[in-house]
Coordinates of N, CA and C in Angstrom, one line a residue:
Chain A
A238 N -5.2 17.7 -4.9 CA -4.5 16.2 -4.4 C -5.6 15.1 -3.5
Q239 N -5.3 14.1 -4.2 CA -6.3 13.1 -3.8 C -5.7 12.9 -2.1
S240 N -6.6 12.0 -1.5 CA -6.6 12.1 0.1 C -7.4 11.1 0.2
V241 N -7.0 10.1 1.3 CA -7.7 9.5 1.9 C -8.2 9.2 3.2
T242 N -9.1 9.4 3.9 CA -9.3 9.1 5.4 C -10.0 7.9 6.0
Q243 N -9.3 7.5 7.0 CA -9.7 6.2 7.7 C -10.3 7.0 9.1
P244 N -11.1 7.1 9.0 CA -11.6 7.7 10.6 C -11.3 7.3 11.8
D245 N -11.0 5.6 11.6 CA -11.5 4.7 12.9 C -10.0 4.4 12.7
I246 N -8.9 4.4 13.9 CA -8.1 4.1 13.8 C -7.9 2.8 14.4
H247 N -8.5 2.0 15.0 CA -8.9 0.9 15.9 C -10.2 0.3 16.5
I248 N -10.7 -0.6 16.0 CA -11.8 -1.2 16.0 C -11.8 -2.7 16.5
T249 N -12.9 -2.6 17.7 CA -12.7 -4.2 18.1 C -14.2 -5.3 18.0
V250 N -14.1 -6.0 17.6 CA -15.5 -6.9 17.0 C -15.3 -7.8 17.8
S251 N -16.6 -8.7 17.8 CA -16.5 -10.2 18.9 C -16.4 -11.0 17.3
E252 N -16.1 -12.1 17.6 CA -16.2 -12.8 16.9 C -17.6 -13.5 16.0
G253 N -17.6 -13.5 14.6 CA -19.3 -13.8 14.5 C -19.7 -12.2 14.2
A254 N -19.6 -11.0 14.9 CA -20.6 -9.8 14.5 C -20.4 -9.2 13.3
S255 N -20.5 -8.4 12.7 CA -20.7 -7.6 11.8 C -19.4 -6.6 11.8
L256 N -19.1 -6.2 10.7 CA -18.1 -5.5 10.2 C -18.4 -4.5 9.4
E257 N -17.8 -2.9 9.6 CA -17.7 -2.0 8.4 C -16.8 -1.3 9.3
L258 N -15.8 -1.0 8.1 CA -14.9 -0.1 8.1 C -15.1 0.9 6.9
R259 N -14.4 2.3 7.5 CA -14.9 3.2 6.9 C -14.0 3.9 6.0
C260 N -14.0 4.4 4.9 CA -13.2 4.8 4.2 C -13.8 6.1 3.3
N261 N -13.2 7.4 3.5 CA -13.8 8.6 2.8 C -12.6 9.1 1.7
Y262 N -12.9 9.4 0.4 CA -11.5 9.5 -0.2 C -12.0 11.2 -1.1
S263 N -10.8 11.6 -1.0 CA -11.1 12.8 -1.9 C -10.5 12.8 -3.6
Y264 N -10.7 13.2 -4.3 CA -10.3 13.1 -5.4 C -11.2 13.7 -7.0
G265 N -10.7 14.1 -7.6 CA -10.8 15.2 -9.1 C -11.2 14.6 -9.6
A266 N -11.0 13.3 -10.0 CA -11.8 12.6 -11.3 C -11.6 11.3 -10.8
T267 N -12.7 10.3 -11.4 CA -12.7 9.2 -11.6 C -12.0 8.5 -10.9
P268 N -12.6 7.8 -9.7 CA -11.0 7.0 -8.6 C -11.3 5.7 -9.2
Y269 N -10.3 5.1 -8.8 CA -10.0 3.3 -8.7 C -9.5 3.4 -6.9
L270 N -10.5 2.6 -6.4 CA -10.1 2.2 -5.0 C -10.2 1.1 -4.7
F271 N -9.3 0.8 -3.4 CA -8.6 -0.5 -3.4 C -8.9 -0.6 -1.7
W272 N -9.1 -1.8 -1.7 CA -8.8 -2.1 0.4 C -8.1 -3.4 -0.2
Y273 N -7.0 -3.1 1.2 CA -5.7 -3.9 1.6 C -5.7 -4.4 2.7
V274 N -5.3 -5.7 2.8 CA -5.0 -6.1 4.3 C -3.3 -6.3 4.5
Q275 N -3.3 -6.0 6.0 CA -1.7 -6.5 6.1 C -1.9 -7.0 7.7
S276 N -1.2 -8.1 7.3 CA -1.5 -8.7 8.6 C -0.3 -9.1 9.3
P277 N 0.2 -8.9 10.6 CA 1.5 -9.1 10.9 C 2.7 -9.9 10.4
G278 N 3.4 -9.1 10.1 CA 4.8 -9.6 9.6 C 4.2 -10.0 8.3
Q279 N 3.3 -9.4 7.7 CA 2.8 -10.1 6.2 C 2.9 -8.8 5.6
G280 N 3.1 -8.9 4.0 CA 2.8 -8.0 3.2 C 1.5 -7.5 3.2
L281 N 1.1 -6.5 2.3 CA -0.5 -6.3 2.1 C -0.7 -6.9 0.6
Q282 N -2.0 -7.5 1.5 CA -2.8 -8.2 0.0 C -4.1 -7.5 0.1
L283 N -4.7 -7.8 -1.5 CA -5.6 -6.8 -2.3 C -7.0 -7.8 -1.8
L284 N -7.8 -7.0 -1.1 CA -9.2 -7.8 -0.6 C -9.8 -7.4 -1.5
L285 N -9.8 -6.3 -2.0 CA -11.0 -6.1 -3.5 C -10.5 -4.7 -4.1
K286 N -11.5 -4.2 -4.9 CA -11.1 -3.1 -5.7 C -12.4 -2.8 -6.5
Y287 N -12.5 -1.5 -7.0 CA -13.6 -0.7 -7.8 C -12.5 -0.2 -8.4
F288 N -13.5 -0.1 -10.1 CA -12.8 0.6 -11.0 C -14.1 0.8 -12.0
S289 N -15.0 0.4 -12.0 CA -16.2 0.9 -12.5 C -17.4 -0.2 -12.5
G290 N -18.8 0.3 -12.8 CA -19.8 -0.4 -13.0 C -20.4 -0.9 -12.2
D291 N -20.8 -2.1 -11.4 CA -21.4 -2.5 -10.2 C -20.9 -1.4 -8.8
T292 N -21.9 -1.4 -8.0 CA -20.9 -0.2 -7.1 C -20.7 -0.9 -5.4
L293 N -21.2 -2.1 -5.9 CA -21.2 -3.2 -4.6 C -20.1 -4.5 -5.4
V294 N -19.2 -4.2 -4.6 CA -17.7 -5.3 -4.9 C -17.7 -6.4 -4.1
Q295 N -17.3 -7.4 -4.6 CA -17.1 -8.1 -3.6 C -15.7 -9.0 -3.6
G296 N -15.0 -9.2 -2.7 CA -13.9 -9.4 -2.4 C -13.4 -10.9 -2.5
I297 N -12.0 -10.9 -2.0 CA -11.9 -12.8 -1.0 C -12.3 -12.5 0.3
K298 N -12.5 -13.3 1.1 CA -12.3 -13.5 2.7 C -14.0 -13.1 2.9
G299 N -14.8 -13.2 1.8 CA -15.9 -12.7 2.5 C -16.3 -11.1 2.6
F300 N -15.4 -10.1 2.0 CA -15.3 -9.1 2.3 C -16.3 -8.3 1.3
E301 N -16.7 -7.4 1.3 CA -17.5 -6.0 0.3 C -17.1 -5.1 0.5
A302 N -17.4 -4.0 -0.6 CA -17.0 -2.6 -0.3 C -18.2 -2.0 -1.2
E303 N -18.9 -1.0 -0.9 CA -19.6 -0.2 -1.6 C -19.3 1.6 -2.1
F304 N -19.2 1.5 -3.3 CA -18.7 2.9 -3.5 C -19.8 3.7 -3.5
K305 N -19.8 4.7 -3.1 CA -20.5 5.7 -3.0 C -20.2 7.1 -3.5
R306 N -20.7 7.3 -4.6 CA -19.9 8.8 -4.9 C -20.4 9.8 -4.4
S307 N -21.6 9.9 -4.4 CA -22.7 11.1 -3.2 C -21.5 11.1 -2.0
Q308 N -21.6 10.1 -1.4 CA -20.8 10.5 -0.3 C -19.3 10.4 0.2
S309 N -18.7 9.9 -1.5 CA -17.2 9.9 -1.6 C -16.7 9.0 -0.4
S310 N -17.6 7.8 -0.6 CA -17.0 6.5 0.3 C -16.7 5.3 -0.4
F311 N -16.1 4.5 0.4 CA -16.0 3.0 0.0 C -16.2 2.4 1.3
N312 N -17.0 2.2 1.7 CA -16.8 1.1 3.3 C -16.7 0.0 2.9
L313 N -15.6 -1.0 3.7 CA -15.5 -2.4 3.6 C -16.4 -2.9 4.6
R314 N -17.2 -4.2 4.6 CA -18.2 -4.6 5.2 C -17.8 -6.2 5.1
K315 N -18.1 -6.9 6.1 CA -18.4 -8.4 6.2 C -19.0 -8.5 7.2
P316 N -19.9 -9.7 6.7 CA -21.5 -10.1 7.5 C -20.5 -11.0 9.1
S317 N -20.2 -11.8 9.3 CA -19.4 -12.5 10.0 C -17.8 -12.5 10.2
V318 N -17.7 -11.6 11.4 CA -15.7 -11.6 11.3 C -15.3 -12.9 11.8
H319 N -14.6 -13.2 11.2 CA -13.7 -14.4 11.9 C -12.3 -13.7 13.1
W320 N -12.1 -14.5 13.4 CA -10.2 -13.9 14.7 C -9.3 -14.0 13.2
S321 N -9.6 -14.8 12.7 CA -8.1 -14.5 11.7 C -8.2 -13.2 11.0
D322 N -9.4 -12.6 10.9 CA -9.6 -11.3 9.9 C -8.9 -10.3 11.0
A323 N -8.4 -10.1 12.3 CA -7.5 -9.8 13.1 C -6.4 -8.8 11.9
A324 N -6.3 -7.8 11.6 CA -5.5 -7.2 10.9 C -5.5 -5.6 11.0
E325 N -4.3 -5.2 9.7 CA -4.4 -3.8 9.9 C -5.3 -3.4 8.0
Y326 N -6.2 -2.9 8.2 CA -6.6 -2.9 6.8 C -6.6 -1.3 6.3
F327 N -6.2 -1.3 4.9 CA -5.9 -0.2 4.5 C -6.8 0.4 3.5
C328 N -7.2 1.4 3.1 CA -8.0 1.7 2.0 C -7.0 2.7 0.9
A329 N -7.3 2.3 -0.4 CA -6.2 3.7 -1.2 C -7.4 4.0 -2.4
V330 N -6.4 4.7 -2.9 CA -7.4 5.2 -4.1 C -6.4 5.7 -5.3
G331 N -6.8 5.7 -6.5 CA -5.6 5.9 -7.5 C -6.4 6.5 -8.6
A332 N -5.4 6.7 -9.5 CA -6.4 7.5 -10.9 C -6.6 6.9 -11.8
A333 N -7.7 6.6 -12.3 CA -8.6 5.6 -13.0 C -7.8 5.6 -14.8
G334 N -7.6 4.3 -15.3 CA -7.4 4.1 -16.3 C -5.9 4.1 -16.7
T335 N -5.3 4.6 -15.6 CA -4.0 5.0 -15.8 C -2.7 4.2 -14.4
A336 N -1.5 4.3 -14.8 CA -0.7 3.3 -14.2 C -0.4 4.8 -13.3
S337 N -0.2 5.1 -11.4 CA -0.1 5.6 -11.1 C 0.1 5.4 -9.6
K338 N 0.7 6.3 -8.8 CA 0.5 6.1 -6.9 C -0.7 5.7 -6.6
L339 N -0.6 5.1 -5.4 CA -1.4 5.2 -4.6 C -1.8 5.9 -3.8
T340 N -2.7 6.6 -3.1 CA -2.8 7.5 -2.1 C -3.6 6.7 -0.9
F341 N -3.1 6.5 0.1 CA -3.2 5.4 0.9 C -3.8 5.8 2.6
G342 N -4.8 5.6 3.3 CA -5.3 5.9 4.2 C -4.1 5.7 5.6
T343 N -4.6 6.0 6.6 CA -3.5 5.5 7.7 C -3.8 4.5 8.0
G344 N -4.8 3.6 8.1 CA -5.2 2.3 8.3 C -6.2 2.3 9.4
T345 N -6.9 0.8 9.6 CA -8.0 0.7 10.7 C -7.2 -0.5 11.2
R346 N -6.9 -0.1 12.5 CA -6.6 -2.0 13.0 C -7.8 -2.5 13.4
L347 N -8.0 -4.1 13.2 CA -9.1 -4.5 13.4 C -8.6 -5.4 14.3
Q348 N -9.3 -5.4 15.9 CA -8.7 -6.6 17.0 C -10.4 -7.3 17.3
V349 N -9.8 -8.9 16.9 CA -11.1 -9.5 17.4 C -11.3 -10.4 18.1
T350 N -12.3 -10.2 19.6 CA -12.2 -11.0 20.5 C -13.1 -12.1 20.6
L351 N -12.8 -13.2 21.0 CA -13.2 -14.6 21.0 C -14.4 -14.6 21.7
Chain B
G242 N 2.0 -18.0 -10.3 CA 3.3 -17.4 -10.9 C 4.1 -16.8 -8.8
A243 N 5.3 -16.5 -9.5 CA 6.1 -15.9 -8.5 C 5.7 -14.7 -8.0
G244 N 5.3 -13.9 -6.9 CA 4.9 -12.6 -6.8 C 6.3 -11.7 -6.6
V245 N 6.1 -10.6 -6.1 CA 7.3 -9.7 -6.2 C 7.9 -10.0 -5.0
S246 N 9.5 -10.1 -5.2 CA 10.6 -10.6 -4.1 C 11.3 -9.3 -3.4
Q247 N 11.7 -9.1 -2.5 CA 12.3 -7.7 -2.2 C 13.4 -8.5 -1.1
S248 N 14.7 -7.8 -1.5 CA 15.3 -8.2 -0.5 C 16.4 -6.8 -0.3
P249 N 17.0 -6.8 1.2 CA 16.9 -8.2 2.0 C 16.0 -8.0 2.8
S250 N 15.1 -8.8 3.5 CA 14.0 -8.9 4.5 C 14.6 -7.6 5.5
N251 N 15.3 -7.7 6.3 CA 15.9 -6.7 7.2 C 17.5 -6.2 6.8
K252 N 17.0 -4.8 7.4 CA 18.4 -4.0 7.1 C 18.6 -3.1 8.4
V253 N 20.0 -3.9 9.1 CA 20.3 -2.8 10.0 C 21.6 -2.0 9.8
T254 N 21.4 -0.3 9.8 CA 22.7 0.1 9.1 C 22.6 1.2 10.5
E255 N 24.3 2.2 10.3 CA 24.3 2.9 11.1 C 24.0 4.1 10.3
K256 N 23.9 5.1 10.9 CA 23.6 6.5 10.6 C 24.7 6.7 9.7
G257 N 24.6 7.4 8.8 CA 25.5 7.7 7.9 C 25.9 7.1 6.4
K258 N 25.5 6.0 7.1 CA 26.1 5.2 5.9 C 24.7 4.8 4.8
D259 N 25.3 4.3 3.5 CA 24.2 4.0 2.4 C 23.6 2.7 2.5
V260 N 22.3 2.5 2.1 CA 21.8 1.2 2.0 C 21.2 1.1 0.5
E261 N 21.1 -0.1 -0.3 CA 20.4 -0.7 -1.1 C 19.5 -1.4 -0.6
L262 N 18.1 -1.3 -1.4 CA 17.0 -2.1 -1.1 C 16.5 -2.7 -2.6
R263 N 16.5 -4.0 -2.7 CA 16.1 -4.2 -4.0 C 14.9 -4.7 -4.1
C264 N 14.3 -4.9 -5.3 CA 12.6 -5.3 -5.8 C 12.9 -6.2 -6.7
D265 N 12.4 -7.3 -6.9 CA 11.8 -7.9 -8.3 C 10.9 -8.0 -8.6
P266 N 10.3 -7.4 -9.6 CA 8.5 -7.4 -9.7 C 8.3 -8.9 -10.4
I267 N 6.7 -8.9 -10.3 CA 6.5 -9.7 -11.1 C 6.5 -9.7 -12.6
S268 N 7.1 -10.7 -12.9 CA 7.6 -10.9 -14.6 C 6.5 -10.1 -15.4
G269 N 6.8 -9.6 -16.6 CA 5.9 -8.9 -17.3 C 5.4 -7.5 -16.7
H270 N 5.2 -7.5 -15.5 CA 4.8 -6.0 -15.5 C 5.4 -5.0 -15.8
T271 N 4.6 -4.2 -16.2 CA 5.4 -2.7 -16.5 C 5.7 -1.7 -15.5
A272 N 5.2 -1.8 -14.8 CA 4.9 -0.6 -13.8 C 5.6 -1.1 -12.3
L273 N 6.6 -0.1 -11.8 CA 6.9 -0.4 -10.3 C 6.8 0.5 -9.6
Y274 N 6.3 0.3 -8.3 CA 6.2 1.4 -6.9 C 7.3 1.2 -6.0
W275 N 7.2 2.5 -5.4 CA 8.2 2.3 -3.9 C 7.7 3.0 -2.8
Y276 N 7.1 2.4 -2.0 CA 6.5 3.2 -0.9 C 7.0 2.8 0.2
R277 N 6.8 4.0 1.5 CA 7.5 3.8 2.7 C 6.5 3.3 3.5
Q278 N 6.5 3.3 4.8 CA 5.6 2.7 5.5 C 6.5 3.5 7.1
R279 N 6.2 4.0 7.7 CA 6.7 4.2 9.0 C 5.8 3.6 10.1
L280 N 6.9 3.6 11.1 CA 6.0 2.6 12.2 C 4.5 3.1 12.7
G281 N 3.6 2.4 12.7 CA 2.1 2.7 12.7 C 1.4 3.6 11.9
Q282 N 1.8 4.1 10.3 CA 1.8 4.6 9.7 C 1.1 4.1 8.5
G283 N 0.3 4.9 7.3 CA 0.1 4.1 6.4 C 1.2 4.0 5.3
L284 N 0.9 4.0 4.1 CA 1.9 4.1 2.9 C 2.3 5.5 2.8
E285 N 3.2 5.5 2.4 CA 4.0 7.1 1.6 C 5.1 6.4 0.6
F286 N 4.0 7.3 -0.9 CA 4.2 7.1 -2.2 C 5.9 7.5 -2.4
L287 N 7.0 6.7 -2.7 CA 8.4 7.5 -3.1 C 8.7 7.6 -4.8
I288 N 8.4 6.4 -5.4 CA 8.7 6.6 -6.5 C 8.0 5.7 -7.3
Y289 N 8.1 6.1 -9.0 CA 7.4 5.1 -9.7 C 7.6 5.1 -11.2
F290 N 8.1 4.0 -11.7 CA 8.5 3.8 -12.8 C 7.4 3.2 -13.8
Q291 N 7.2 3.5 -15.0 CA 6.3 2.9 -16.0 C 7.1 2.8 -17.4
G292 N 7.4 1.6 -17.6 CA 8.3 1.0 -18.9 C 9.1 2.0 -19.0
N293 N 9.2 2.8 -20.4 CA 10.7 3.5 -20.3 C 10.4 4.8 -20.4
S294 N 9.1 5.2 -19.8 CA 8.9 6.9 -19.1 C 9.8 7.2 -18.3
A295 N 10.0 8.6 -17.8 CA 10.8 9.2 -17.2 C 9.8 8.8 -16.0
P296 N 10.7 8.2 -14.8 CA 9.9 8.0 -13.4 C 9.0 9.0 -12.7
D297 N 8.2 8.9 -12.3 CA 8.3 9.8 -11.1 C 8.6 9.7 -9.8
K298 N 9.0 10.8 -10.1 CA 10.1 10.8 -8.2 C 9.4 11.6 -6.9
S299 N 8.0 11.8 -7.2 CA 7.6 12.8 -6.8 C 7.7 13.3 -5.5
G300 N 7.6 11.7 -4.8 CA 7.6 11.5 -3.8 C 8.8 10.9 -2.9
L301 N 9.6 11.1 -3.4 CA 11.3 11.2 -2.7 C 11.5 11.9 -2.0
P302 N 11.5 12.3 -0.4 CA 11.8 13.0 0.6 C 12.6 14.0 0.7
S303 N 14.0 13.3 -0.2 CA 14.9 14.3 0.1 C 16.2 13.8 -1.4
D304 N 17.3 14.4 -1.6 CA 17.8 14.3 -2.0 C 18.7 13.0 -2.1
R305 N 19.0 12.7 -1.0 CA 19.3 10.9 -0.4 C 18.8 9.7 -0.8
F306 N 17.4 10.0 -1.2 CA 16.9 8.9 -1.7 C 17.1 9.0 -3.1
S307 N 17.5 8.1 -3.9 CA 17.0 7.5 -5.5 C 16.8 6.4 -5.6
A308 N 16.6 5.8 -6.8 CA 16.0 4.7 -7.4 C 16.4 4.4 -8.7
E309 N 16.7 3.1 -9.7 CA 16.7 2.9 -10.4 C 15.9 1.8 -10.9
R310 N 15.9 1.8 -12.2 CA 15.3 0.3 -12.4 C 15.8 -0.1 -13.5
T311 N 16.2 -1.1 -14.3 CA 16.7 -1.4 -15.5 C 15.1 -2.3 -16.2
G312 N 15.2 -1.7 -17.4 CA 14.0 -2.1 -18.3 C 12.9 -2.3 -17.6
E313 N 12.1 -3.2 -17.3 CA 11.5 -3.7 -16.9 C 11.2 -4.7 -15.9
S314 N 12.5 -4.9 -15.4 CA 12.8 -5.7 -14.2 C 13.5 -5.3 -12.8
V315 N 14.5 -5.4 -12.6 CA 14.5 -5.1 -11.2 C 14.8 -4.0 -11.0
S316 N 14.8 -3.2 -9.4 CA 14.8 -2.0 -9.9 C 15.6 -2.1 -7.9
T317 N 16.3 -0.9 -7.9 CA 16.8 -0.5 -6.6 C 16.9 0.8 -5.8
L318 N 16.0 0.7 -5.0 CA 16.1 1.8 -4.1 C 17.4 2.2 -3.2
T319 N 17.8 3.1 -3.5 CA 19.2 3.8 -2.4 C 18.9 5.0 -1.8
I320 N 19.4 4.8 -0.8 CA 19.5 5.7 0.8 C 21.1 5.8 1.2
Q321 N 21.3 6.9 0.5 CA 23.0 7.9 1.0 C 22.6 8.6 2.5
R322 N 23.5 8.6 2.9 CA 24.1 9.0 4.6 C 22.8 8.8 5.1
T323 N 22.4 7.4 5.2 CA 21.0 7.4 6.1 C 21.2 8.5 7.6
Q324 N 19.4 8.1 7.9 CA 19.2 9.2 9.2 C 18.3 8.3 9.9
Q325 N 18.1 8.3 11.2 CA 17.4 7.8 12.0 C 15.9 8.0 11.6
E326 N 15.5 8.8 11.1 CA 14.1 9.2 10.5 C 14.3 8.0 9.3
D327 N 15.0 7.9 8.3 CA 14.4 6.7 7.4 C 14.2 5.5 7.8
S328 N 14.3 4.7 9.2 CA 13.9 3.6 9.6 C 12.6 3.8 9.1
A329 N 12.4 2.5 8.9 CA 10.7 2.3 8.3 C 10.7 0.9 7.7
V330 N 9.7 0.3 7.1 CA 9.2 -0.7 6.4 C 9.8 -0.3 4.6
Y331 N 9.8 -0.7 4.0 CA 10.3 0.2 2.3 C 10.0 -1.1 1.6
L332 N 8.5 -0.9 0.9 CA 7.4 -2.0 -0.1 C 8.0 -1.3 -1.2
C333 N 8.2 -2.7 -2.0 CA 7.5 -2.5 -3.5 C 6.3 -3.2 -4.3
A334 N 6.0 -2.6 -4.9 CA 5.0 -3.1 -6.0 C 4.9 -3.0 -7.3
S335 N 4.3 -4.0 -7.5 CA 4.6 -3.8 -9.6 C 3.2 -4.1 -10.1
S336 N 2.7 -3.6 -10.9 CA 1.7 -3.7 -11.8 C 1.6 -3.8 -13.2
L337 N 0.3 -4.6 -13.8 CA 0.2 -4.1 -15.5 C -0.3 -3.2 -15.7
A338 N 0.7 -2.1 -16.1 CA -0.1 -0.6 -16.9 C -1.0 -0.3 -15.7
W339 N -2.1 0.2 -16.0 CA -2.8 0.5 -14.9 C -3.5 -0.5 -14.2
D340 N -3.3 -1.5 -13.7 CA -4.0 -2.4 -13.0 C -3.4 -2.6 -11.6
T341 N -3.8 -3.7 -11.0 CA -4.1 -3.7 -9.5 C -2.4 -3.6 -9.3
Q342 N -2.3 -2.8 -7.9 CA -1.0 -3.3 -7.7 C -0.5 -4.6 -7.1
Y343 N 0.7 -5.1 -6.7 CA 0.4 -6.1 -6.2 C 2.2 -5.9 -5.3
F344 N 2.0 -5.9 -4.0 CA 3.3 -5.6 -3.1 C 3.9 -6.8 -2.5
G345 N 5.1 -6.7 -2.3 CA 6.4 -7.6 -1.8 C 6.4 -7.6 -0.6
P346 N 7.2 -8.2 0.4 CA 7.0 -8.3 1.7 C 7.6 -7.6 2.5
G347 N 8.4 -6.2 1.5 CA 9.2 -5.0 2.4 C 10.4 -5.7 3.0
T348 N 11.3 -4.4 2.9 CA 12.3 -4.6 3.3 C 12.2 -3.3 5.0
R349 N 12.5 -4.1 5.7 CA 12.6 -3.1 7.3 C 14.0 -3.0 7.3
L350 N 14.0 -1.8 7.4 CA 14.8 -0.7 7.4 C 15.2 -0.1 9.2
T351 N 15.9 -0.4 9.9 CA 16.9 0.4 10.9 C 17.6 1.1 11.0
V352 N 17.9 2.3 11.5 CA 19.1 3.2 11.0 C 19.3 3.1 12.7
L353 N 20.7 3.0 13.1 CA 21.1 3.1 14.4 C 21.7 4.8 14.8

């Protein structure tokens, strides 16, 4: 069965500092990987996705993520965090090449201090 | 174009009552998904529709939960005889076949 682990429940960073949110997945085949962000009272917004090809993917709002098959990881990064990035971040995995359910991690809550 | 919409945005009900939650997917999206998000937790898959295929109901937690979809349009998630543990945000998503899932704003269900 597929699974996603986000080991950090809560992270606090200062505005302007760099950010890395960890995501490890377990999946028996080629995975599709996603990062979503959920701001308070808002729905889930897609930040970026990896289907195939270049393992470093760029997303919206200056985020990027790197797929490392050997480590079963898909960590999210941002070089300089803005106060508006404070939100909950979810990593998700789905089956490649077919519409199917996503399996989500439990999320990482990001707090940004000024 | 318009995104995924859900109604109502909030629903408060008494234990034992039935509730219906509605999802309007993005026009043309063949796949539709329902997820549940309990307070402070990640999303749990409930059910998934793809075109005219039989739905994947593997995530429904009990037979009190059911969902229908008419063609490639609106879907309704029904919870019968609601229990307090059903309190959660219910999220709907739609996608073009195997592509990215786009989520609606959710329905917050509170069972008293």
